[in-house]
PDB file of C-alpha atoms in Angstrom:
ATOM      1  CA  MET A   1     -15.874 -37.357   4.155  1.00 50.00           C
ATOM      2  CA  MET A   2     -18.703 -34.625   4.636  1.00 59.00           C
ATOM      3  CA  THR A   3     -20.215 -34.985   7.632  1.00 65.00           C
ATOM      4  CA  ASN A   4     -22.225 -31.868   7.914  1.00 71.00           C
ATOM      5  CA  LEU A   5     -22.977 -28.960   5.436  1.00 71.00           C
ATOM      6  CA  PHE A   6     -20.439 -26.502   6.935  1.00 73.00           C
ATOM      7  CA  SER A   7     -18.006 -28.972   7.735  1.00 72.00           C
ATOM      8  CA  VAL A   8     -15.513 -27.747   5.036  1.00 71.00           C
ATOM      9  CA  PHE A   9     -14.842 -25.122   6.904  1.00 74.00           C
ATOM     10  CA  ASP A  10     -14.266 -27.262  10.113  1.00 71.00           C
ATOM     11  CA  PRO A  11     -10.883 -26.224  11.261  1.00 69.00           C
ATOM     12  CA  SER A  12      -8.296 -29.137  11.593  1.00 67.00           C
ATOM     13  CA  ALA A  13      -5.674 -30.083  13.105  1.00 64.00           C
ATOM     14  CA  ILE A  14      -2.137 -31.483  12.847  1.00 65.00           C
ATOM     15  CA  PHE A  15      -0.255 -32.995  16.071  1.00 67.00           C
ATOM     16  CA  ASN A  16      -2.888 -30.907  17.946  1.00 63.00           C
ATOM     17  CA  PHE A  17      -2.404 -27.537  16.536  1.00 66.00           C
ATOM     18  CA  SER A  18      -4.604 -25.884  14.053  1.00 71.00           C
ATOM     19  CA  LEU A  19      -2.223 -25.125  11.870  1.00 76.00           C
ATOM     20  CA  ASN A  20      -4.326 -24.120   9.184  1.00 80.00           C
ATOM     21  CA  TRP A  21      -4.734 -20.575  10.744  1.00 83.00           C
ATOM     22  CA  LEU A  22      -1.100 -20.860   9.187  1.00 84.00           C
ATOM     23  CA  SER A  23      -3.052 -19.730   5.603  1.00 87.00           C
ATOM     24  CA  THR A  24      -3.526 -16.419   7.381  1.00 88.00           C
ATOM     25  CA  PHE A  25      -0.241 -15.555   6.511  1.00 88.00           C
ATOM     26  CA  LEU A  26      -0.068 -16.789   2.742  1.00 88.00           C
ATOM     27  CA  GLY A  27      -0.809 -12.881   1.800  1.00 88.00           C
ATOM     28  CA  LEU A  28       2.309 -11.934   3.080  1.00 89.00           C
ATOM     29  CA  LEU A  29       4.348 -14.416   1.302  1.00 89.00           C
ATOM     30  CA  MET A  30       2.200 -12.878  -2.131  1.00 88.00           C
ATOM     31  CA  ILE A  31       2.609  -8.984  -1.165  1.00 88.00           C
ATOM     32  CA  PRO A  32       6.317  -8.225  -3.164  1.00 86.00           C
ATOM     33  CA  SER A  33       8.928  -7.176  -0.874  1.00 82.00           C
ATOM     34  CA  ILE A  34      11.203  -4.476  -1.095  1.00 78.00           C
ATOM     35  CA  TYR A  35      14.809  -6.454  -0.778  1.00 79.00           C
ATOM     36  CA  TRP A  36      15.639  -6.251  -4.577  1.00 76.00           C
ATOM     37  CA  LEU A  37      16.495  -3.068  -5.530  1.00 74.00           C
ATOM     38  CA  MET A  38      14.963  -3.187  -8.862  1.00 78.00           C
ATOM     39  CA  PRO A  39      11.100  -3.189  -8.777  1.00 81.00           C
ATOM     40  CA  SER A  40       9.532  -5.754 -11.199  1.00 85.00           C
ATOM     41  CA  ARG A  41       6.026  -5.580 -12.964  1.00 89.00           C
ATOM     42  CA  TYR A  42       4.252  -7.276 -10.462  1.00 89.00           C
ATOM     43  CA  ASN A  43       5.972  -5.037  -7.440  1.00 89.00           C
ATOM     44  CA  ILE A  44       5.138  -1.749  -9.470  1.00 89.00           C
ATOM     45  CA  MET A  45       1.359  -3.249 -10.040  1.00 91.00           C
ATOM     46  CA  TRP A  46       0.716  -3.770  -6.531  1.00 91.00           C
ATOM     47  CA  ASN A  47       2.499  -0.283  -5.507  1.00 91.00           C
ATOM     48  CA  SER A  48      -0.445   1.126  -8.024  1.00 91.00           C
ATOM     49  CA  ILE A  49      -2.840  -0.341  -6.492  1.00 93.00           C
ATOM     50  CA  LEU A  50      -2.279   0.808  -3.054  1.00 92.00           C
ATOM     51  CA  LEU A  51      -1.858   4.469  -4.833  1.00 92.00           C
ATOM     52  CA  THR A  52      -5.170   4.495  -6.564  1.00 93.00           C
ATOM     53  CA  LEU A  53      -6.729   2.883  -2.920  1.00 93.00           C
ATOM     54  CA  HIS A  54      -5.197   5.789  -1.427  1.00 92.00           C
ATOM     55  CA  LYS A  55      -6.640   8.460  -3.521  1.00 92.00           C
ATOM     56  CA  GLU A  56      -9.616   6.967  -3.097  1.00 92.00           C
ATOM     57  CA  PHE A  57      -9.682   6.458   0.236  1.00 92.00           C
ATOM     58  CA  LYS A  58      -8.521   9.686   0.925  1.00 91.00           C
ATOM     59  CA  THR A  59     -11.367  11.968  -0.937  1.00 91.00           C
ATOM     60  CA  LEU A  60     -13.628   9.128   1.038  1.00 90.00           C
ATOM     61  CA  LEU A  61     -12.315  10.791   4.391  1.00 88.00           C
ATOM     62  CA  GLY A  62     -12.599  14.029   3.356  1.00 83.00           C
ATOM     63  CA  PRO A  63     -10.558  17.309   4.147  1.00 84.00           C
ATOM     64  CA  SER A  64     -10.848  16.151   7.831  1.00 80.00           C
ATOM     65  CA  GLY A  65      -8.958  13.599   8.098  1.00 77.00           C
ATOM     66  CA  HIS A  66      -5.153  13.177   9.676  1.00 80.00           C
ATOM     67  CA  ASN A  67      -1.980  12.288   7.065  1.00 82.00           C
ATOM     68  CA  GLY A  68      -1.983   9.375   6.213  1.00 84.00           C
ATOM     69  CA  SER A  69      -5.406   7.620   8.061  1.00 87.00           C
ATOM     70  CA  THR A  70      -5.847   5.535   5.055  1.00 90.00           C
ATOM     71  CA  PHE A  71      -2.744   3.670   5.202  1.00 91.00           C
ATOM     72  CA  ILE A  72      -4.847   1.312   7.689  1.00 92.00           C
ATOM     73  CA  PHE A  73      -7.512   0.788   5.667  1.00 93.00           C
ATOM     74  CA  ILE A  74      -5.603  -0.452   2.714  1.00 93.00           C
ATOM     75  CA  SER A  75      -3.510  -3.164   5.003  1.00 93.00           C
ATOM     76  CA  LEU A  76      -6.764  -3.742   5.769  1.00 93.00           C
ATOM     77  CA  PHE A  77      -8.234  -4.328   2.721  1.00 94.00           C
ATOM     78  CA  SER A  78      -4.950  -6.173   1.315  1.00 94.00           C
ATOM     79  CA  LEU A  79      -4.762  -8.502   4.365  1.00 94.00           C
ATOM     80  CA  ILE A  80      -8.403  -9.249   3.608  1.00 94.00           C
ATOM     81  CA  LEU A  81      -8.347  -9.589   0.223  1.00 94.00           C
ATOM     82  CA  PHE A  82      -5.273 -12.019  -0.178  1.00 93.00           C
ATOM     83  CA  ASN A  83      -7.306 -14.346   2.632  1.00 93.00           C
ATOM     84  CA  ASN A  84     -10.209 -14.190   0.704  1.00 93.00           C
ATOM     85  CA  PHE A  85      -8.509 -14.580  -2.837  1.00 93.00           C
ATOM     86  CA  MET A  86      -6.397 -17.872  -1.184  1.00 92.00           C
ATOM     87  CA  GLY A  87      -8.964 -19.190   0.041  1.00 90.00           C
ATOM     88  CA  LEU A  88     -10.577 -20.034  -2.974  1.00 91.00           C
ATOM     89  CA  PHE A  89      -7.686 -22.673  -3.992  1.00 90.00           C
ATOM     90  CA  PRO A  90      -8.022 -25.942  -3.095  1.00 85.00           C
ATOM     91  CA  TYR A  91      -6.699 -27.085   0.362  1.00 83.00           C
ATOM     92  CA  ILE A  92      -6.274 -24.056   1.194  1.00 86.00           C
ATOM     93  CA  PHE A  93      -8.639 -22.700   4.161  1.00 86.00           C
ATOM     94  CA  THR A  94     -10.839 -19.685   4.181  1.00 88.00           C
ATOM     95  CA  SER A  95      -9.865 -17.959   7.240  1.00 87.00           C
ATOM     96  CA  THR A  96     -12.194 -14.910   6.552  1.00 90.00           C
ATOM     97  CA  SER A  97     -15.018 -17.451   6.903  1.00 89.00           C
ATOM     98  CA  HIS A  98     -14.823 -17.761  10.591  1.00 87.00           C
ATOM     99  CA  LEU A  99     -16.558 -14.469  12.565  1.00 87.00           C
ATOM    100  CA  THR A 100     -13.375 -15.184  14.315  1.00 87.00           C
ATOM    101  CA  LEU A 101     -11.297 -12.811  12.338  1.00 89.00           C
ATOM    102  CA  THR A 102     -13.432 -10.668  10.945  1.00 91.00           C
ATOM    103  CA  LEU A 103     -14.571  -9.915  14.204  1.00 91.00           C
ATOM    104  CA  SER A 104     -11.344  -9.323  15.863  1.00 91.00           C
ATOM    105  CA  LEU A 105     -10.275  -6.896  12.787  1.00 92.00           C
ATOM    106  CA  ALA A 106     -13.730  -4.974  12.855  1.00 93.00           C
ATOM    107  CA  LEU A 107     -14.171  -4.858  16.941  1.00 93.00           C
ATOM    108  CA  PRO A 108     -11.089  -3.330  17.658  1.00 93.00           C
ATOM    109  CA  LEU A 109     -11.306  -0.956  14.856  1.00 92.00           C
ATOM    110  CA  TRP A 110     -14.892   0.235  15.842  1.00 93.00           C
ATOM    111  CA  LEU A 111     -14.114   0.487  19.727  1.00 94.00           C
ATOM    112  CA  CYS A 112     -11.388   3.028  18.608  1.00 92.00           C
ATOM    113  CA  PHE A 113     -13.571   4.866  16.357  1.00 92.00           C
ATOM    114  CA  MET A 114     -16.449   5.212  19.173  1.00 92.00           C
ATOM    115  CA  LEU A 115     -13.770   6.187  22.021  1.00 93.00           C
ATOM    116  CA  TYR A 116     -11.947   8.709  19.953  1.00 91.00           C
ATOM    117  CA  GLY A 117     -15.522  10.263  18.598  1.00 90.00           C
ATOM    118  CA  TRP A 118     -17.325   9.982  21.951  1.00 91.00           C
ATOM    119  CA  ILE A 119     -14.146  11.393  24.446  1.00 92.00           C
ATOM    120  CA  ASN A 120     -12.469  14.244  21.311  1.00 90.00           C
ATOM    121  CA  HIS A 121     -15.897  15.377  19.513  1.00 87.00           C
ATOM    122  CA  THR A 122     -19.212  14.742  22.188  1.00 89.00           C
ATOM    123  CA  GLN A 123     -21.086  17.133  20.927  1.00 89.00           C
ATOM    124  CA  HIS A 124     -20.663  15.945  17.157  1.00 86.00           C
ATOM    125  CA  MET A 125     -21.376  12.037  18.161  1.00 88.00           C
ATOM    126  CA  PHE A 126     -24.681  13.599  19.414  1.00 88.00           C
ATOM    127  CA  ALA A 127     -25.814  15.528  16.225  1.00 87.00           C
ATOM    128  CA  HIS A 128     -24.508  12.344  13.935  1.00 85.00           C
ATOM    129  CA  LEU A 129     -27.716  11.015  16.027  1.00 86.00           C
ATOM    130  CA  VAL A 130     -30.009  12.829  14.478  1.00 86.00           C
ATOM    131  CA  PRO A 131     -29.654  13.185  10.725  1.00 81.00           C
ATOM    132  CA  GLN A 132     -30.756  16.534   8.932  1.00 83.00           C
ATOM    133  CA  GLY A 133     -34.150  17.350   8.458  1.00 83.00           C
ATOM    134  CA  THR A 134     -35.491  14.844  10.458  1.00 82.00           C
ATOM    135  CA  PRO A 135     -39.544  16.142  11.096  1.00 84.00           C
ATOM    136  CA  ALA A 136     -40.013  16.632  15.199  1.00 84.00           C
ATOM    137  CA  ILE A 137     -42.068  14.025  16.025  1.00 87.00           C
ATOM    138  CA  LEU A 138     -39.728  11.072  14.474  1.00 85.00           C
ATOM    139  CA  MET A 139     -36.567  12.474  16.737  1.00 86.00           C
ATOM    140  CA  PRO A 140     -37.086  10.139  19.359  1.00 87.00           C
ATOM    141  CA  PHE A 141     -36.909   7.131  17.129  1.00 88.00           C
ATOM    142  CA  MET A 142     -34.236   8.601  14.998  1.00 89.00           C
ATOM    143  CA  VAL A 143     -31.916   8.604  18.366  1.00 90.00           C
ATOM    144  CA  CYS A 144     -33.345   4.730  18.764  1.00 91.00           C
ATOM    145  CA  ILE A 145     -32.167   3.688  15.779  1.00 91.00           C
ATOM    146  CA  GLU A 146     -29.035   5.449  14.809  1.00 90.00           C
ATOM    147  CA  THR A 147     -27.602   4.695  18.336  1.00 91.00           C
ATOM    148  CA  ILE A 148     -28.323   0.265  17.276  1.00 93.00           C
ATOM    149  CA  SER A 149     -27.301   0.911  13.820  1.00 91.00           C
ATOM    150  CA  ASN A 150     -23.836   2.617  15.915  1.00 91.00           C
ATOM    151  CA  ILE A 151     -23.792  -0.626  18.241  1.00 92.00           C
ATOM    152  CA  ILE A 152     -24.083  -3.128  15.759  1.00 93.00           C
ATOM    153  CA  ARG A 153     -21.604  -1.128  13.073  1.00 92.00           C
ATOM    154  CA  PRO A 154     -18.916  -4.397  13.741  1.00 93.00           C
ATOM    155  CA  GLY A 155     -21.225  -7.428  13.679  1.00 93.00           C
ATOM    156  CA  THR A 156     -23.059  -6.272  10.187  1.00 94.00           C
ATOM    157  CA  LEU A 157     -19.282  -5.755   9.018  1.00 93.00           C
ATOM    158  CA  ALA A 158     -18.266  -8.836   9.972  1.00 92.00           C
ATOM    159  CA  VAL A 159     -21.450 -10.881   9.410  1.00 93.00           C
ATOM    160  CA  ARG A 160     -21.009  -9.554   5.910  1.00 94.00           C
ATOM    161  CA  LEU A 161     -17.382 -10.628   4.949  1.00 94.00           C
ATOM    162  CA  THR A 162     -18.244 -14.229   6.595  1.00 92.00           C
ATOM    163  CA  ALA A 163     -21.269 -14.946   4.991  1.00 93.00           C
ATOM    164  CA  ASN A 164     -20.221 -13.715   1.807  1.00 93.00           C
ATOM    165  CA  MET A 165     -17.386 -16.443   2.089  1.00 92.00           C
ATOM    166  CA  ILE A 166     -19.433 -19.059   3.508  1.00 91.00           C
ATOM    167  CA  ALA A 167     -21.894 -18.778   0.877  1.00 92.00           C
ATOM    168  CA  GLY A 168     -19.938 -19.254  -2.317  1.00 92.00           C
ATOM    169  CA  HIS A 169     -17.635 -21.937  -0.997  1.00 91.00           C
ATOM    170  CA  LEU A 170     -20.825 -23.550   0.069  1.00 91.00           C
ATOM    171  CA  LEU A 171     -22.663 -23.206  -3.245  1.00 91.00           C
ATOM    172  CA  LEU A 172     -19.325 -24.376  -5.042  1.00 90.00           C
ATOM    173  CA  THR A 173     -19.129 -27.863  -2.672  1.00 89.00           C
ATOM    174  CA  LEU A 174     -22.565 -28.196  -2.446  1.00 89.00           C
ATOM    175  CA  LEU A 175     -22.537 -28.394  -6.455  1.00 89.00           C
ATOM    176  CA  GLY A 176     -19.121 -29.866  -6.940  1.00 87.00           C
ATOM    177  CA  ASN A 177     -20.519 -32.678  -5.121  1.00 86.00           C
ATOM    178  CA  THR A 178     -23.122 -33.579  -7.123  1.00 85.00           C
ATOM    179  CA  GLY A 179     -20.314 -34.425  -9.321  1.00 79.00           C
ATOM    180  CA  PRO A 180     -19.627 -38.739  -8.839  1.00 82.00           C
ATOM    181  CA  SER A 181     -24.064 -39.608  -9.190  1.00 84.00           C
ATOM    182  CA  MET A 182     -23.965 -37.068 -13.303  1.00 82.00           C
ATOM    183  CA  SER A 183     -24.409 -38.555 -16.161  1.00 86.00           C
ATOM    184  CA  TYR A 184     -21.094 -37.424 -18.672  1.00 87.00           C
ATOM    185  CA  ILE A 185     -22.826 -35.007 -20.094  1.00 90.00           C
ATOM    186  CA  LEU A 186     -24.418 -33.213 -17.444  1.00 89.00           C
ATOM    187  CA  VAL A 187     -20.743 -33.205 -15.930  1.00 90.00           C
ATOM    188  CA  THR A 188     -19.666 -30.391 -18.971  1.00 91.00           C
ATOM    189  CA  PHE A 189     -22.310 -28.332 -17.861  1.00 91.00           C
ATOM    190  CA  LEU A 190     -21.260 -28.697 -14.432  1.00 92.00           C
ATOM    191  CA  LEU A 191     -18.472 -27.824 -15.335  1.00 92.00           C
ATOM    192  CA  MET A 192     -18.864 -24.954 -16.720  1.00 93.00           C
ATOM    193  CA  ALA A 193     -21.379 -23.583 -14.218  1.00 92.00           C
ATOM    194  CA  GLN A 194     -18.754 -24.111 -11.479  1.00 93.00           C
ATOM    195  CA  ILE A 195     -16.032 -22.215 -13.492  1.00 94.00           C
ATOM    196  CA  ALA A 196     -18.565 -19.666 -14.167  1.00 95.00           C
ATOM    197  CA  LEU A 197     -19.143 -20.299 -10.480  1.00 94.00           C
ATOM    198  CA  LEU A 198     -15.535 -19.677  -9.429  1.00 94.00           C
ATOM    199  CA  VAL A 199     -15.174 -16.569 -11.728  1.00 95.00           C
ATOM    200  CA  LEU A 200     -17.946 -14.974  -9.671  1.00 95.00           C
ATOM    201  CA  GLU A 201     -16.434 -15.600  -6.433  1.00 94.00           C
ATOM    202  CA  SER A 202     -13.053 -14.417  -6.838  1.00 94.00           C
ATOM    203  CA  ALA A 203     -14.837 -11.277  -8.177  1.00 95.00           C
ATOM    204  CA  VAL A 204     -17.122 -11.499  -4.738  1.00 94.00           C
ATOM    205  CA  ALA A 205     -13.335 -12.240  -3.109  1.00 93.00           C
ATOM    206  CA  MET A 206     -11.990  -8.386  -4.336  1.00 94.00           C
ATOM    207  CA  ILE A 207     -15.408  -7.031  -3.899  1.00 95.00           C
ATOM    208  CA  GLN A 208     -15.845  -7.799  -0.283  1.00 94.00           C
ATOM    209  CA  SER A 209     -12.560  -7.263   0.914  1.00 94.00           C
ATOM    210  CA  TYR A 210     -12.630  -3.336  -0.569  1.00 95.00           C
ATOM    211  CA  VAL A 211     -16.314  -2.962   0.673  1.00 95.00           C
ATOM    212  CA  PHE A 212     -15.253  -3.894   4.189  1.00 94.00           C
ATOM    213  CA  ALA A 213     -11.929  -1.582   3.954  1.00 94.00           C
ATOM    214  CA  VAL A 214     -14.331   1.611   2.098  1.00 95.00           C
ATOM    215  CA  LEU A 215     -16.756   0.988   4.901  1.00 94.00           C
ATOM    216  CA  SER A 216     -14.532   1.351   7.814  1.00 93.00           C
ATOM    217  CA  THR A 217     -12.904   4.048   6.336  1.00 92.00           C
ATOM    218  CA  LEU A 218     -16.415   5.845   5.932  1.00 91.00           C
ATOM    219  CA  TYR A 219     -17.094   4.904   9.892  1.00 91.00           C
ATOM    220  CA  SER A 220     -13.857   6.547  10.636  1.00 90.00           C
ATOM    221  CA  SER A 221     -14.680   9.808   8.939  1.00 88.00           C
ATOM    222  CA  GLU A 222     -17.918  10.052  10.576  1.00 86.00           C
ATOM    223  CA  VAL A 223     -16.262  10.189  13.654  1.00 84.00           C
ATOM    224  CA  ASN A 224     -14.030  13.702  13.139  1.00 74.00           C
TER     225      ASN A 224
ATOM    226  CA  MET B   1     -20.677 -24.153  12.612  1.00 62.00           C
ATOM    227  CA  PRO B   2     -17.133 -24.141  13.667  1.00 63.00           C
ATOM    228  CA  GLN B   3     -17.402 -20.068  12.912  1.00 63.00           C
ATOM    229  CA  MET B   4     -19.380 -19.761  15.443  1.00 64.00           C
ATOM    230  CA  ALA B   5     -17.761 -22.096  17.935  1.00 66.00           C
ATOM    231  CA  PRO B   6     -15.291 -20.068  20.542  1.00 65.00           C
ATOM    232  CA  ILE B   7     -12.226 -22.362  20.325  1.00 68.00           C
ATOM    233  CA  SER B   8      -9.153 -20.716  21.170  1.00 76.00           C
ATOM    234  CA  TRP B   9     -10.037 -16.791  20.610  1.00 80.00           C
ATOM    235  CA  LEU B  10      -8.243 -14.998  22.572  1.00 85.00           C
ATOM    236  CA  LEU B  11      -5.258 -16.571  20.786  1.00 84.00           C
ATOM    237  CA  LEU B  12      -6.651 -16.058  17.448  1.00 85.00           C
ATOM    238  CA  PHE B  13      -7.593 -13.068  18.137  1.00 88.00           C
ATOM    239  CA  ILE B  14      -3.507 -12.329  19.495  1.00 90.00           C
ATOM    240  CA  ILE B  15      -2.578 -14.308  15.786  1.00 88.00           C
ATOM    241  CA  PHE B  16      -4.966 -11.991  13.755  1.00 90.00           C
ATOM    242  CA  SER B  17      -3.661  -8.861  15.460  1.00 92.00           C
ATOM    243  CA  ILE B  18       0.052  -9.980  14.973  1.00 92.00           C
ATOM    244  CA  THR B  19      -0.986 -10.727  11.301  1.00 91.00           C
ATOM    245  CA  PHE B  20      -2.523  -7.147  10.477  1.00 92.00           C
ATOM    246  CA  ILE B  21       0.750  -6.083  12.020  1.00 93.00           C
ATOM    247  CA  LEU B  22       2.499  -7.889   9.504  1.00 93.00           C
ATOM    248  CA  PHE B  23       0.600  -6.731   6.755  1.00 92.00           C
ATOM    249  CA  CYS B  24       0.785  -3.161   7.438  1.00 92.00           C
ATOM    250  CA  SER B  25       4.557  -2.739   8.390  1.00 91.00           C
ATOM    251  CA  ILE B  26       5.185  -4.408   4.638  1.00 90.00           C
ATOM    252  CA  ASN B  27       2.869  -2.753   2.489  1.00 89.00           C
ATOM    253  CA  TYR B  28       4.696   0.460   5.194  1.00 89.00           C
ATOM    254  CA  TYR B  29       8.054  -0.459   3.482  1.00 87.00           C
ATOM    255  CA  SER B  30       6.510  -0.930  -0.253  1.00 84.00           C
ATOM    256  CA  TYR B  31       7.608   1.732  -2.203  1.00 81.00           C
ATOM    257  CA  MET B  32       8.388   2.895  -5.859  1.00 80.00           C
ATOM    258  CA  PRO B  33      11.986   3.859  -6.880  1.00 76.00           C
ATOM    259  CA  ASN B  34      11.884   6.142  -9.181  1.00 75.00           C
ATOM    260  CA  SER B  35      14.996   6.043 -11.060  1.00 71.00           C
ATOM    261  CA  PRO B  36      16.698   9.688 -12.588  1.00 74.00           C
ATOM    262  CA  LYS B  37      17.055   9.320 -15.738  1.00 74.00           C
ATOM    263  CA  SER B  38      20.127  11.162 -17.700  1.00 70.00           C
ATOM    264  CA  ASN B  39      19.535  13.522 -20.133  1.00 70.00           C
ATOM    265  CA  GLU B  40      22.350  12.557 -22.299  1.00 67.00           C
ATOM    266  CA  LEU B  41      20.537   9.405 -22.995  1.00 65.00           C
ATOM    267  CA  LYS B  42      18.300  11.036 -25.212  1.00 67.00           C
ATOM    268  CA  ASN B  43      21.284  12.469 -28.026  1.00 64.00           C
ATOM    269  CA  ILE B  44      22.535   9.359 -28.774  1.00 65.00           C
ATOM    270  CA  ASN B  45      22.461   8.890 -32.112  1.00 65.00           C
ATOM    271  CA  LEU B  46      21.500   4.980 -32.789  1.00 65.00           C
ATOM    272  CA  ASN B  47      22.489   5.038 -36.526  1.00 65.00           C
ATOM    273  CA  SER B  48      23.255   1.426 -36.722  1.00 66.00           C
ATOM    274  CA  MET B  49      24.188  -0.152 -39.668  1.00 68.00           C
ATOM    275  CA  ASN B  50      23.506  -3.487 -38.139  1.00 67.00           C
ATOM    276  CA  TRP B  51      20.818  -4.759 -40.413  1.00 66.00           C
ATOM    277  CA  LYS B  52      19.220  -7.150 -38.170  1.00 62.00           C
ATOM    278  CA  TRP B  53      17.639  -5.380 -34.730  1.00 55.00           C
TER     279      TRP B  53
END
């Protein structure tokens, strides 16, 4: 029963444990492990995805990036991707629709970048507060704006992902709940609309995980 | 809204950190073994008399 519009996202408890959070681990089962010596097609596909992402993030990090620093962002991408995507299936809890997960990924990452940047490249970080070509009158404002944008980054990163997931699931549930009181002709249209929405949501699931990874890559490239 | 409710945040933070580390480790070990190709295989004359294949 829908007691509240947002009750589809309620973490439900079984035997007093919130076992629904275990759906975060689902991705671990989906990633092909290398227990088997012969690579399957799925294995090859996953490896090519990782390699493509590695090349993509390497160009984003630029020449000053350290070797292998794309790895953490690729893992971040895969974690969020599987959480987003598996959440679209019925009876699977979407962990990424909660700020707890997104913030616990975004906040430590941002904190690490900030600490690294301000300790190791203090001059560089101060220089970033005023972008190139700023008129002298605007400089105090630019410092304020850049400082604020620096501070709210983990929040925006987390809220962007969460809001996208919530919006998609809400749309699907709201449309689906109108089904029982509809005539048969309208239900066919509803079904078509739901399928179209589901396709859109699966696209959003992939795009948002990519956006999260790319933005955190960009933030990391800014501090060194 | 349950999304904002601070229900066992510290525990969940630890769980998600562990999950992230698990994802990292499973991605770290995934690689593509490249199998060496033999040169002799190219010279095999496949002049089969079998009509079917």
